[in-house]
mmCIF file of C-alpha atoms and ligand atoms in Angstrom:
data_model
loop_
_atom_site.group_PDB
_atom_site.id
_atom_site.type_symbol
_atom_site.label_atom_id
_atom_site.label_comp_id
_atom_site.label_asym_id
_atom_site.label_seq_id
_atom_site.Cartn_x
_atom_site.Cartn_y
_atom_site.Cartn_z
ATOM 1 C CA UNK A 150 -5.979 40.174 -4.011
ATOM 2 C CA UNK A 151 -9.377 39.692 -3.172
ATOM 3 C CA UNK A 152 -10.520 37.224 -5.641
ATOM 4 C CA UNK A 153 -9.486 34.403 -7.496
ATOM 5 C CA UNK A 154 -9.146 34.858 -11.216
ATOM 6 C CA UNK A 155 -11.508 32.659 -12.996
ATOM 7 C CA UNK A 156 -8.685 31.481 -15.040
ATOM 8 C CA UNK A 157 -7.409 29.870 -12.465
ATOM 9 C CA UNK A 158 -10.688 28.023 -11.455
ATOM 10 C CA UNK A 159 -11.226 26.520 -14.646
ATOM 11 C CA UNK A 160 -7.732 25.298 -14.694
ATOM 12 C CA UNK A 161 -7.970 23.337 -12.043
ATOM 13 C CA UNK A 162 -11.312 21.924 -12.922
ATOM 14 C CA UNK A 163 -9.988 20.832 -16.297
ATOM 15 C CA UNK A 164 -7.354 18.542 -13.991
ATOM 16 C CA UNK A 165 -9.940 17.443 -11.764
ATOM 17 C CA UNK A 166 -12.530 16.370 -14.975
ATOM 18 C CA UNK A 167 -9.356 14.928 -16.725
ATOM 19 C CA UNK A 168 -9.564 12.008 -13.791
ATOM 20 C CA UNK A 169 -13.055 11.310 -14.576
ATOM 21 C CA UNK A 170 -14.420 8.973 -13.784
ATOM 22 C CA UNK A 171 -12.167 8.321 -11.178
ATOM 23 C CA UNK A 172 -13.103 11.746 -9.534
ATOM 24 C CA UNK A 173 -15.910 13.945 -10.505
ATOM 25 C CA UNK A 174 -15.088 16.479 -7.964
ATOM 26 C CA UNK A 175 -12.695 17.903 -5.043
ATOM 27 C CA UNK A 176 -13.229 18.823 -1.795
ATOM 28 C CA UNK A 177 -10.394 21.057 -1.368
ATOM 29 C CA UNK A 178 -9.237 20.952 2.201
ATOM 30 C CA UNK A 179 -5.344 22.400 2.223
ATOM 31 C CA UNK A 180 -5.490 25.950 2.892
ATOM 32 C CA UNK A 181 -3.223 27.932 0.330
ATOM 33 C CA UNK A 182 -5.560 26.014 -2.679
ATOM 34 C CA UNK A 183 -8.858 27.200 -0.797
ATOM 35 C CA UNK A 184 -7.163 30.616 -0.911
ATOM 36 C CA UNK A 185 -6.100 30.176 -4.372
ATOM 37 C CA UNK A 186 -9.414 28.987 -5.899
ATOM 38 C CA UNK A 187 -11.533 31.134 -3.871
ATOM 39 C CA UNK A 188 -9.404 34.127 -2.551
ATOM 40 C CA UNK A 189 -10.583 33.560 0.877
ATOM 41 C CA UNK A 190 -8.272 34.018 3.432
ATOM 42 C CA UNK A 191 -9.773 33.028 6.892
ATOM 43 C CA UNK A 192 -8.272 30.068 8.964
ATOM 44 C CA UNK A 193 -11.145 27.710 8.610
ATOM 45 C CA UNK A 194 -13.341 26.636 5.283
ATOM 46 C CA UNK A 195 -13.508 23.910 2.913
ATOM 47 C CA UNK A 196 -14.366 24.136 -0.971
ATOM 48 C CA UNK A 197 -16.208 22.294 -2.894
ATOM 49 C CA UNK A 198 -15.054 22.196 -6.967
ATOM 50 C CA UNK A 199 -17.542 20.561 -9.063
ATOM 51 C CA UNK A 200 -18.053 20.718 -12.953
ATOM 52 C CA UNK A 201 -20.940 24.147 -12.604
ATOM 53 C CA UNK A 202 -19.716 25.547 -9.010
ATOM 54 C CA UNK A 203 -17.266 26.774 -6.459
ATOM 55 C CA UNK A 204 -18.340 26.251 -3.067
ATOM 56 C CA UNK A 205 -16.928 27.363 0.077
ATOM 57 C CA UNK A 206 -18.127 25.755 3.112
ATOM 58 C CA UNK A 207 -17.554 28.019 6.915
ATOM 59 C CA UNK A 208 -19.202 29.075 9.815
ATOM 60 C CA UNK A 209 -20.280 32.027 11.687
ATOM 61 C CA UNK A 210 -17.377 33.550 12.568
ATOM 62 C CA UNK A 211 -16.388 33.892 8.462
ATOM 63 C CA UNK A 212 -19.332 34.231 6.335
ATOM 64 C CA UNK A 213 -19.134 37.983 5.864
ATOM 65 C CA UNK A 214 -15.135 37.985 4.855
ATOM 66 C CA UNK A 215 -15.920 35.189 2.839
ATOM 67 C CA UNK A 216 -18.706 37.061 1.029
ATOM 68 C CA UNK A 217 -16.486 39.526 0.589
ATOM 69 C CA UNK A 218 -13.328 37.472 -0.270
ATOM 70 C CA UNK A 219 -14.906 35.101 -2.057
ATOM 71 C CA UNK A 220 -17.342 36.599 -4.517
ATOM 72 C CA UNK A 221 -17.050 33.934 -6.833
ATOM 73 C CA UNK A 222 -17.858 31.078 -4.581
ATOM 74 C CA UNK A 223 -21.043 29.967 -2.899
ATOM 75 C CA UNK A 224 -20.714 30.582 0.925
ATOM 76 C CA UNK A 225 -22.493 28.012 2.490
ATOM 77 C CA UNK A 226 -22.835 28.513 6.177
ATOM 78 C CA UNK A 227 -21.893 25.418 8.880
ATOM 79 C CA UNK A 228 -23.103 25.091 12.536
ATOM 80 C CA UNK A 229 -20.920 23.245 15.053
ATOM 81 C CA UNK A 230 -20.154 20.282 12.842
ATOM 82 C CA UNK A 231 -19.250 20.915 9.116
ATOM 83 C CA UNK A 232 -20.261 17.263 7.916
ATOM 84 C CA UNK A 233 -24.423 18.206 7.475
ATOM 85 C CA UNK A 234 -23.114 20.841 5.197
ATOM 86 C CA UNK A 235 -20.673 19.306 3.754
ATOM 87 C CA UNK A 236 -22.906 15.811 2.905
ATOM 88 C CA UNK A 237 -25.958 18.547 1.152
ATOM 89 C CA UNK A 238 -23.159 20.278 -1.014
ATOM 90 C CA UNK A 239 -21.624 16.892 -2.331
ATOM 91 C CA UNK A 240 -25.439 15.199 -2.535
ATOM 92 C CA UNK A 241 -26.304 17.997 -4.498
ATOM 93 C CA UNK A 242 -23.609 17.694 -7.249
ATOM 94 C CA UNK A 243 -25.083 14.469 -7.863
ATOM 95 C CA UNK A 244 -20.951 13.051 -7.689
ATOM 96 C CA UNK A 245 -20.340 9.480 -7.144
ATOM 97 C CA UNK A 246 -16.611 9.690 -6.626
ATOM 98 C CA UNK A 247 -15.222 12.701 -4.910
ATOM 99 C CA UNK A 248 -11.823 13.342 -4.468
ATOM 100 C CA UNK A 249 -9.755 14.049 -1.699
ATOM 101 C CA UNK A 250 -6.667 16.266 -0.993
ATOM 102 C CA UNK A 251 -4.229 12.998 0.373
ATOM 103 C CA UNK A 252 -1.354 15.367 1.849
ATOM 104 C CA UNK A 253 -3.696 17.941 3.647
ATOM 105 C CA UNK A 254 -6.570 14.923 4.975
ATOM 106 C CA UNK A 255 -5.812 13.354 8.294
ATOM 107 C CA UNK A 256 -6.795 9.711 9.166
ATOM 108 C CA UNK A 257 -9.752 11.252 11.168
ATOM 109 C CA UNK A 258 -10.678 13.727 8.969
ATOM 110 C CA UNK A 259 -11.000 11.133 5.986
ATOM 111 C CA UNK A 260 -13.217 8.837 9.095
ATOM 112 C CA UNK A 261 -15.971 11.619 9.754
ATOM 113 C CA UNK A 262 -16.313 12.143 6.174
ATOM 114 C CA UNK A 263 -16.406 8.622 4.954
ATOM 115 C CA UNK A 264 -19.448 8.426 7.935
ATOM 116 C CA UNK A 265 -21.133 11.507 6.496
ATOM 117 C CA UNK A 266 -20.932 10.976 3.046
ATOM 118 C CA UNK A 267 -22.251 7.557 2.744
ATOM 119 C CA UNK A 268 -22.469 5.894 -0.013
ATOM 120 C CA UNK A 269 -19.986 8.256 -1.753
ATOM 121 C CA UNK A 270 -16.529 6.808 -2.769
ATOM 122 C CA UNK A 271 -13.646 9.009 -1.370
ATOM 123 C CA UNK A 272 -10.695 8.633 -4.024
ATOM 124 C CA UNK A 273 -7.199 10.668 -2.893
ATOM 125 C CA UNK A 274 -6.023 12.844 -5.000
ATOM 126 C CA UNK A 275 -2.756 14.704 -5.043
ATOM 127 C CA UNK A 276 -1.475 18.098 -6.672
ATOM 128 C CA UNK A 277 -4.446 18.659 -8.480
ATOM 129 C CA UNK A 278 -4.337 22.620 -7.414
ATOM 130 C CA UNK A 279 -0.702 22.676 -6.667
ATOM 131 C CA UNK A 280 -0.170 21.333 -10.423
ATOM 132 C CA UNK A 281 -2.095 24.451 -11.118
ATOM 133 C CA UNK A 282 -0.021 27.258 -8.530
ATOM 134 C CA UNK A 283 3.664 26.276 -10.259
ATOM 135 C CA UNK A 284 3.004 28.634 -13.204
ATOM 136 C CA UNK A 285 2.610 32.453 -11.106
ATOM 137 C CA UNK A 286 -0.161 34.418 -12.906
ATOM 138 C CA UNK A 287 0.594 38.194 -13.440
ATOM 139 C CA UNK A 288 -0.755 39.143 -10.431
ATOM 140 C CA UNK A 289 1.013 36.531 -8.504
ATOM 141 C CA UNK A 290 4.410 36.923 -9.675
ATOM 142 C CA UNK A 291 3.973 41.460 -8.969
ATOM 143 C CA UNK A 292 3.252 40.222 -5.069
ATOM 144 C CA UNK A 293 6.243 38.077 -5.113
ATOM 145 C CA UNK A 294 8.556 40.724 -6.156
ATOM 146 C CA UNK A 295 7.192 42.745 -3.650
ATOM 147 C CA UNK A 296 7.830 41.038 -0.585
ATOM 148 C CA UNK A 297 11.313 40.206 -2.577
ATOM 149 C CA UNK A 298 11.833 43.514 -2.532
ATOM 150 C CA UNK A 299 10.796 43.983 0.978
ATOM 151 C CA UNK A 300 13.583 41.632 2.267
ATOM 152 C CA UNK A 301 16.067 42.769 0.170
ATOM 153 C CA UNK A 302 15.088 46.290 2.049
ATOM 154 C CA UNK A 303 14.644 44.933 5.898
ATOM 155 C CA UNK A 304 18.289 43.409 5.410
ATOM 156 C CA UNK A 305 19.763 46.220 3.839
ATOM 157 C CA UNK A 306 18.303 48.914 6.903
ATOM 158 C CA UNK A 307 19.628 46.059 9.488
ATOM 159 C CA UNK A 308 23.336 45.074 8.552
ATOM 160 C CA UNK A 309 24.221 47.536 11.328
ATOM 161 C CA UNK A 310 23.372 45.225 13.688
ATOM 162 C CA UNK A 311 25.467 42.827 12.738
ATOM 163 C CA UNK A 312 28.252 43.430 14.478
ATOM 164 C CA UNK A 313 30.187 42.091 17.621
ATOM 165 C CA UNK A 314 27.921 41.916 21.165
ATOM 166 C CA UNK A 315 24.790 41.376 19.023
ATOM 167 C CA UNK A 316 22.495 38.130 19.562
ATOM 168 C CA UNK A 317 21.465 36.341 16.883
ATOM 169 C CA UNK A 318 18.373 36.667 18.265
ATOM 170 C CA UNK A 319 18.285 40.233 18.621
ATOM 171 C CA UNK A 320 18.685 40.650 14.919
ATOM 172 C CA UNK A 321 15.981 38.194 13.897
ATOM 173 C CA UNK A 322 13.725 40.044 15.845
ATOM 174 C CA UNK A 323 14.395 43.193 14.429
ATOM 175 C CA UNK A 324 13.649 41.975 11.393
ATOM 176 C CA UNK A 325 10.471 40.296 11.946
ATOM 177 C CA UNK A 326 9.976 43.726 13.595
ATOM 178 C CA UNK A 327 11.063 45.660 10.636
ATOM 179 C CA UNK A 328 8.583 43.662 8.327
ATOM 180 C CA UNK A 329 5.485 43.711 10.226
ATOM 181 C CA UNK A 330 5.836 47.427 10.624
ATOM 182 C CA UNK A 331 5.737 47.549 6.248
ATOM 183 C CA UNK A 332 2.222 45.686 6.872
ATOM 184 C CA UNK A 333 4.161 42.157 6.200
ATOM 185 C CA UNK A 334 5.383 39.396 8.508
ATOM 186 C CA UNK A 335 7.914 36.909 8.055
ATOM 187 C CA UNK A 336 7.183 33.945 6.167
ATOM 188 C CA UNK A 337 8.847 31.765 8.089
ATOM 189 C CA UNK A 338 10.819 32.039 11.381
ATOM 190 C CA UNK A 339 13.704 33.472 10.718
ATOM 191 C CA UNK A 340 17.273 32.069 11.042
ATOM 192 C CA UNK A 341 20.702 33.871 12.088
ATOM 193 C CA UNK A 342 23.459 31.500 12.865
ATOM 194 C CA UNK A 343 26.603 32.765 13.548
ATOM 195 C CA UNK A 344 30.441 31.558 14.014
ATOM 196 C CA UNK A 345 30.442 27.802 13.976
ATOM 197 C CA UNK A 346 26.372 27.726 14.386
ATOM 198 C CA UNK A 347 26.872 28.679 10.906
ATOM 199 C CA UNK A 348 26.848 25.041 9.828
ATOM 200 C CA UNK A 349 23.669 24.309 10.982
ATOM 201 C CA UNK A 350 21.588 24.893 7.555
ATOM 202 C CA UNK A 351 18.102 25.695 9.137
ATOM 203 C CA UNK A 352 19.661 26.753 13.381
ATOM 204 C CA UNK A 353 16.919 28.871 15.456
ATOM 205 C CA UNK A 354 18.329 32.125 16.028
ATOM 206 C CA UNK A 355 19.815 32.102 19.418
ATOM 207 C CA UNK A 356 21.213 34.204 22.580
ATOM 208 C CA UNK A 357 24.947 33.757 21.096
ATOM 209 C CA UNK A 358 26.688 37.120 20.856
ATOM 210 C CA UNK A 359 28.564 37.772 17.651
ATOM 211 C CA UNK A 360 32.371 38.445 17.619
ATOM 212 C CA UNK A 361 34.906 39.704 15.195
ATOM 213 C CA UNK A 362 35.682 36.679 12.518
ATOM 214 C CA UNK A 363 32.715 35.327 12.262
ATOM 215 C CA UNK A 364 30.388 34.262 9.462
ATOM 216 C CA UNK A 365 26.622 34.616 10.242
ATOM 217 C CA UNK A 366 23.802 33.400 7.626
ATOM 218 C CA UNK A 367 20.859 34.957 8.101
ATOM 219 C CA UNK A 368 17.532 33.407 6.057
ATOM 220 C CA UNK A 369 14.498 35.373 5.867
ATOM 221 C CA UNK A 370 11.221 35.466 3.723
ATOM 222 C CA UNK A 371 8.216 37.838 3.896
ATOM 223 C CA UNK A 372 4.736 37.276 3.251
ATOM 224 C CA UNK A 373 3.097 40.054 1.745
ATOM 225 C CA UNK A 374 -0.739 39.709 0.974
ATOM 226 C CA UNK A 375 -0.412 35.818 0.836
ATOM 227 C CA UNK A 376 2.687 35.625 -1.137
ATOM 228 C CA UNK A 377 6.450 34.719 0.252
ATOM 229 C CA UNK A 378 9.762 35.660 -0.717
ATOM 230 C CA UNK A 379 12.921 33.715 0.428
ATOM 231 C CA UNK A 380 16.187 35.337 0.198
ATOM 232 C CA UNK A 381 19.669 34.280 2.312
ATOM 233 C CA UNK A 382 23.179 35.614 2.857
ATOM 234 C CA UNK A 383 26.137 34.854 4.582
ATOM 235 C CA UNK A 384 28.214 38.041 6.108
ATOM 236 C CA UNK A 385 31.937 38.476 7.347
ATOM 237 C CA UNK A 386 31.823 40.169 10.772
ATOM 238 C CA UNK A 387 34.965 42.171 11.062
ATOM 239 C CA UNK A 388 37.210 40.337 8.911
ATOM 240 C CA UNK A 389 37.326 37.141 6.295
ATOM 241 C CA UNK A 390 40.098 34.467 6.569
ATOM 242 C CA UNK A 391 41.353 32.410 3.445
ATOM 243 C CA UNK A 392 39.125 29.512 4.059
ATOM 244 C CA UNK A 393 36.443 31.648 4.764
ATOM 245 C CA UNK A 394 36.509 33.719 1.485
ATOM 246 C CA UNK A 395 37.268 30.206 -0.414
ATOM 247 C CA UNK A 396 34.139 28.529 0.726
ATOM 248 C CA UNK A 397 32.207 31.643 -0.322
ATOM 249 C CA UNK A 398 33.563 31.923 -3.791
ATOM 250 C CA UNK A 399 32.966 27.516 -4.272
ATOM 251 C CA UNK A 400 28.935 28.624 -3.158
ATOM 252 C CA UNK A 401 29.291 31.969 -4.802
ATOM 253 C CA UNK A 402 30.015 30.245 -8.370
ATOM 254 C CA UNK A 403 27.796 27.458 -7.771
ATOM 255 C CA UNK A 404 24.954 29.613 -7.413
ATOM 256 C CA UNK A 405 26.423 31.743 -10.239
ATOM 257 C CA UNK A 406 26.204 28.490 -12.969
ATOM 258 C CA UNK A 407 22.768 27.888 -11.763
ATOM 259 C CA UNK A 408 21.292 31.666 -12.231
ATOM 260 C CA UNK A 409 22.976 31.243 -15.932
ATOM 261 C CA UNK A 410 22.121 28.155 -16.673
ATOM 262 C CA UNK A 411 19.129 27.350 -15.849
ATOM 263 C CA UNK A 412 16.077 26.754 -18.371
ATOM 264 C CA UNK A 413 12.816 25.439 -18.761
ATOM 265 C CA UNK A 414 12.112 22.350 -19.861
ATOM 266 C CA UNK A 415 15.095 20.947 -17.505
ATOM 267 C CA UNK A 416 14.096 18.605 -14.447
ATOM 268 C CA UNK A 417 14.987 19.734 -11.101
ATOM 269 C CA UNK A 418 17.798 17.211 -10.946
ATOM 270 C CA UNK A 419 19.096 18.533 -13.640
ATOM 271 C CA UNK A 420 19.113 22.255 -12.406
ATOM 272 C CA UNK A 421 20.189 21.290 -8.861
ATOM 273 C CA UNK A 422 23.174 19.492 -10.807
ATOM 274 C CA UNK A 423 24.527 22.981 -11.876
ATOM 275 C CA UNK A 424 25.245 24.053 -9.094
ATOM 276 C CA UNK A 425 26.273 20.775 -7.292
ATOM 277 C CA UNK A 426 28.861 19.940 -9.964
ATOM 278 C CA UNK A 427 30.786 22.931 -9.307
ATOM 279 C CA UNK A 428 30.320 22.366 -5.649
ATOM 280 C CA UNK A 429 31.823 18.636 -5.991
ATOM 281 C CA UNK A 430 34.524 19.761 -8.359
ATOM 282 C CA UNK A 431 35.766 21.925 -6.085
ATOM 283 C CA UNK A 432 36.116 19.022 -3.096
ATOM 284 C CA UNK A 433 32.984 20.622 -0.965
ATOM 285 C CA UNK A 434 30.259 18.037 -2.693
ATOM 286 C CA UNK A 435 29.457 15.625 0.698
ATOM 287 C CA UNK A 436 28.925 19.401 2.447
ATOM 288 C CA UNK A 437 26.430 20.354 0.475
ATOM 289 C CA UNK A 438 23.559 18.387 1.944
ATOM 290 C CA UNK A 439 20.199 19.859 0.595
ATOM 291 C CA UNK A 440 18.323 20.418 -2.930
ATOM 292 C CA UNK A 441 19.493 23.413 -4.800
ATOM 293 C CA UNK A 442 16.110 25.138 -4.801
ATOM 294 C CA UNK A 443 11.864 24.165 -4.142
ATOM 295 C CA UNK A 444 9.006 26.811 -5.812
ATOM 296 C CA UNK A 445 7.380 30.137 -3.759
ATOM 297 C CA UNK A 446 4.201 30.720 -4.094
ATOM 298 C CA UNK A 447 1.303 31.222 -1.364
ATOM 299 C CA UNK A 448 3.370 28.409 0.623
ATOM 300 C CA UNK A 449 7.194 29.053 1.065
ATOM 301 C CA UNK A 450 7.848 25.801 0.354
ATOM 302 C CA UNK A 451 5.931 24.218 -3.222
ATOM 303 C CA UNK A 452 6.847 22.607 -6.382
ATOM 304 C CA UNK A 453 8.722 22.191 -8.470
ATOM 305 C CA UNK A 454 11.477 20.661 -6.440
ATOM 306 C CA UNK A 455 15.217 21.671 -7.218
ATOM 307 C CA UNK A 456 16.802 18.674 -6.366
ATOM 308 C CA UNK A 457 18.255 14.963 -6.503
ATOM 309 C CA UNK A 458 14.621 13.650 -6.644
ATOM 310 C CA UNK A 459 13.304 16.726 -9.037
ATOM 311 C CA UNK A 460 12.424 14.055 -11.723
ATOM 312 C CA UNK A 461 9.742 17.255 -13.295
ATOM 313 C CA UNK A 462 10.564 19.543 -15.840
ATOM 314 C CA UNK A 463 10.812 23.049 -14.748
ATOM 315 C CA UNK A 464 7.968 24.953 -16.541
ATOM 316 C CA UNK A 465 8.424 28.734 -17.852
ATOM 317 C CA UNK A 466 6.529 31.093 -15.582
ATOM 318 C CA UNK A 467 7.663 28.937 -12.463
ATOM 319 C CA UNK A 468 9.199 30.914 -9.407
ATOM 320 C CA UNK A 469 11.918 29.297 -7.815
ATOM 321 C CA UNK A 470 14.754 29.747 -5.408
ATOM 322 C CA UNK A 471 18.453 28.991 -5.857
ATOM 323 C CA UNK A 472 20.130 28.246 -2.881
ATOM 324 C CA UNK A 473 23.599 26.371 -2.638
ATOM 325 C CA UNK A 474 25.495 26.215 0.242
ATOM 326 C CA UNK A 475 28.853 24.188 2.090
ATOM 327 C CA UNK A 476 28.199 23.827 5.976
ATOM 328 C CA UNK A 477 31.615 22.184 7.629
ATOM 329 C CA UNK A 478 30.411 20.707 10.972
ATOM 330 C CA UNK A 479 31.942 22.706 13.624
ATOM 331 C CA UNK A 480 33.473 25.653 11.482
ATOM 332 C CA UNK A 481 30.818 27.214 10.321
ATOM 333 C CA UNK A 482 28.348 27.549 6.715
ATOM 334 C CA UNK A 483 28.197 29.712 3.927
ATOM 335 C CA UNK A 484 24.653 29.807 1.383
ATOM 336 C CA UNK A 485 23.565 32.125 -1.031
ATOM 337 C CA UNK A 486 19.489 31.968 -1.952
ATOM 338 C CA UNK A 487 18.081 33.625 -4.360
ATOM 339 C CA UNK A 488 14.408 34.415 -5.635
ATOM 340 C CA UNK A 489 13.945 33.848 -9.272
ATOM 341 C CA UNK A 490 11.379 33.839 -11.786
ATOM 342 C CA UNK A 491 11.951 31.221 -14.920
ATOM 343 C CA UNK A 492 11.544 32.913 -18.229
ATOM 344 C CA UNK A 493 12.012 31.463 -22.095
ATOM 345 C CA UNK A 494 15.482 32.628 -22.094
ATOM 346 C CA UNK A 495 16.355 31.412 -18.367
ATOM 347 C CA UNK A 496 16.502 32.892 -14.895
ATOM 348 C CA UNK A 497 14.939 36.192 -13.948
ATOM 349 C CA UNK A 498 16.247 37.315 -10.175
ATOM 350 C CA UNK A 499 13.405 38.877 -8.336
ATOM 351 C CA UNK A 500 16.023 39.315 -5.062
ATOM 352 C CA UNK A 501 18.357 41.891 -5.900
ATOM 353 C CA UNK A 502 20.551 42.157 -3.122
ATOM 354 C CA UNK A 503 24.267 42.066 -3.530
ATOM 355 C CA UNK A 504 26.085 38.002 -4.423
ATOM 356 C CA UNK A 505 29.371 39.032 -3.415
ATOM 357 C CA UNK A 506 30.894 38.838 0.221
ATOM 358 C CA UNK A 507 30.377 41.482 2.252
ATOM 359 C CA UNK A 508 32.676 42.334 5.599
ATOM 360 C CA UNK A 509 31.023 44.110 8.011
HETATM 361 ZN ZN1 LIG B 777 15.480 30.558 2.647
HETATM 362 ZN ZN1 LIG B 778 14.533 28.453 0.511
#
């Protein structure tokens, strides 16, 4: 994608002039909603959203893949020190009150500015743009099922290696391997626990060697032109013992009642409950220690939330991942995540790799 849709822009700027005259407009410092509104992609830029323009503020090293990026947006070019540019652009809207991304602003960020932009009232804002991202355009949600697809792929062409005398390690870095080769790269660092490292719901992949009996999770997302994918399964190396098989069918049907039930409209307490009741029915529910789910998007982790403290409604076009699991401290973890995309009629799975457990 090389530029933002102008939907999108005028979106956002309906949220921002709906806090008038609190905030008249946003300096928009976090970088997925600079890449969002303007479709830039380099590491360093601010924007500028005001009621007639899109600025995007860089230097040198950017202003001809912004121009190209971000045809939409005026590129306005910094020296050494952003804050002369940055002070013209907001003088020039003629803005009393400009807001402020709260999350994304340090303490000394919010300083130089304040000292630059004298005379202007800096009001924090938060979610404006993010508000915005929940609902996937078109074009968003096709690059999402891509790199869904893409890890479904780069685990299916890797189970091989799991298998006993294999590293944890050694398999993560295949894969990260496996997806930059496809033009990707991971989304996140990826994590392979094995035997009782299993329990440890986000464990680094280490130098542990993998033996017969084990269960190894392995949680990997790739991010494909901007957009992530998260997708996670637990194997059987060699063989599955009774507990082992029953801990997988408690997650197995928990994550099966959420991808039925789940609708818009519903909070994400609500949703995460789905899962969690049959997790707690079944004696598991003080092992299941995390949400059921957060939105993917241009970040891996955005709204909504899928949890306890989900007190929003889940809107239609939102994508989502479902992810219950049961870690036992010292025996080992089982989760099953899933990508989905949330239609009228409920859940639309965007991973399509295989639920059920699979012995290697
Ligand atoms: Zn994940
Ligand atoms: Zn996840």
């Amino acid at each position: 994608m090389t530029e933002a849709s102008g939907g999108r822009r005028s979106r956002v700027l309906d949220k921002v002039l709906a806090c008038r005259p609190e905030v008249e407009a946003l300096v928009v410092t976090t970088p997925e909603n600079r890449r969002y509104l303007t479709g830039f992609t380099g590491s360093w830029g601010m924007s500028v959203l005001t009621a007639t323009e899109l600025v995007l503020i860089t230097d040198g090293r950017y202003v001809e893949q912004a121009a190209a990026e971000a045809p939409g947006s005026r590129i306005v070019r910094h020296g050494t020190d952003p804050l002369p540019a940055m002070k013209e652009v907001v003088q020039a809207t003629g803005a009393a009150r400009i807001g402020f991304e709260k999350e994304n602003v340090t303490v000394g960020m919010h300083q130089r500015l304040q000292s630059a932009l004298e005379g202007i009232t800096l009001v924090p804002t938060e979610g404006l743009v993010e508000g915005v991202r929940i609902i996937k355009e078109a074009e968003e949600l096709d690059l999402i099922r891509q790199a869904a697809a893409m890890a479904d792929e780069v685990l299916d062409d890797h189970l091989h290696l799991l298998r006993p005398g294999v590293t944890e390690r050694e398999v993560a870095i295949a894969l990260e391997f496996a997806m930059k080769r496809r033009g990707a790269g991971a989304a996140f660092e990826i994590i392979v626990v094995s035997g009782p490292r299993s329990s440890l719901p986000h464990g680094r992949p280490s130098l542990r060697v993998m033996e017969e009996g084990d269960l190894v999770t392995l949680d990997l997302g790739v991010q494909y032109q901007g957009y992530c994918s998260d997708l996670t399964r637990t194997f059987a190396i060699g063989r599955a013992d009774a507990r082992q098989r029953e801990v997988y069918e408690v997650v197995l049907a928990a994550q099966t009642a959420a991808l039925e039930g789940l609708r818009p409209g519903m909070t994400g307490k609500d949703a995460d409950g789905l899962a969690r009741s049959v997790i707690e029915e079944r004696g598991y529910g003080e092992h299941f220690g995390h949400g059921l789910g957060h939105g993917v998007g241009l970040a891996v982790h955005e709204g909504p939330r899928l949890s306890l403290t989900g007190d929003a409604a889940l809107p239609e076009g939102c994508v989502v991942t479902l992810e219950p699991g049961v870690y036992l401290p010292g025996w080992g973890g089982v989760r099953i995540e899933d990508l989905v995309v949330l239609r009228s009629d409920g859940a639309e799975r965007l991973s399509n790799f295989p639920r059920e457990l699979k012995i290697l």
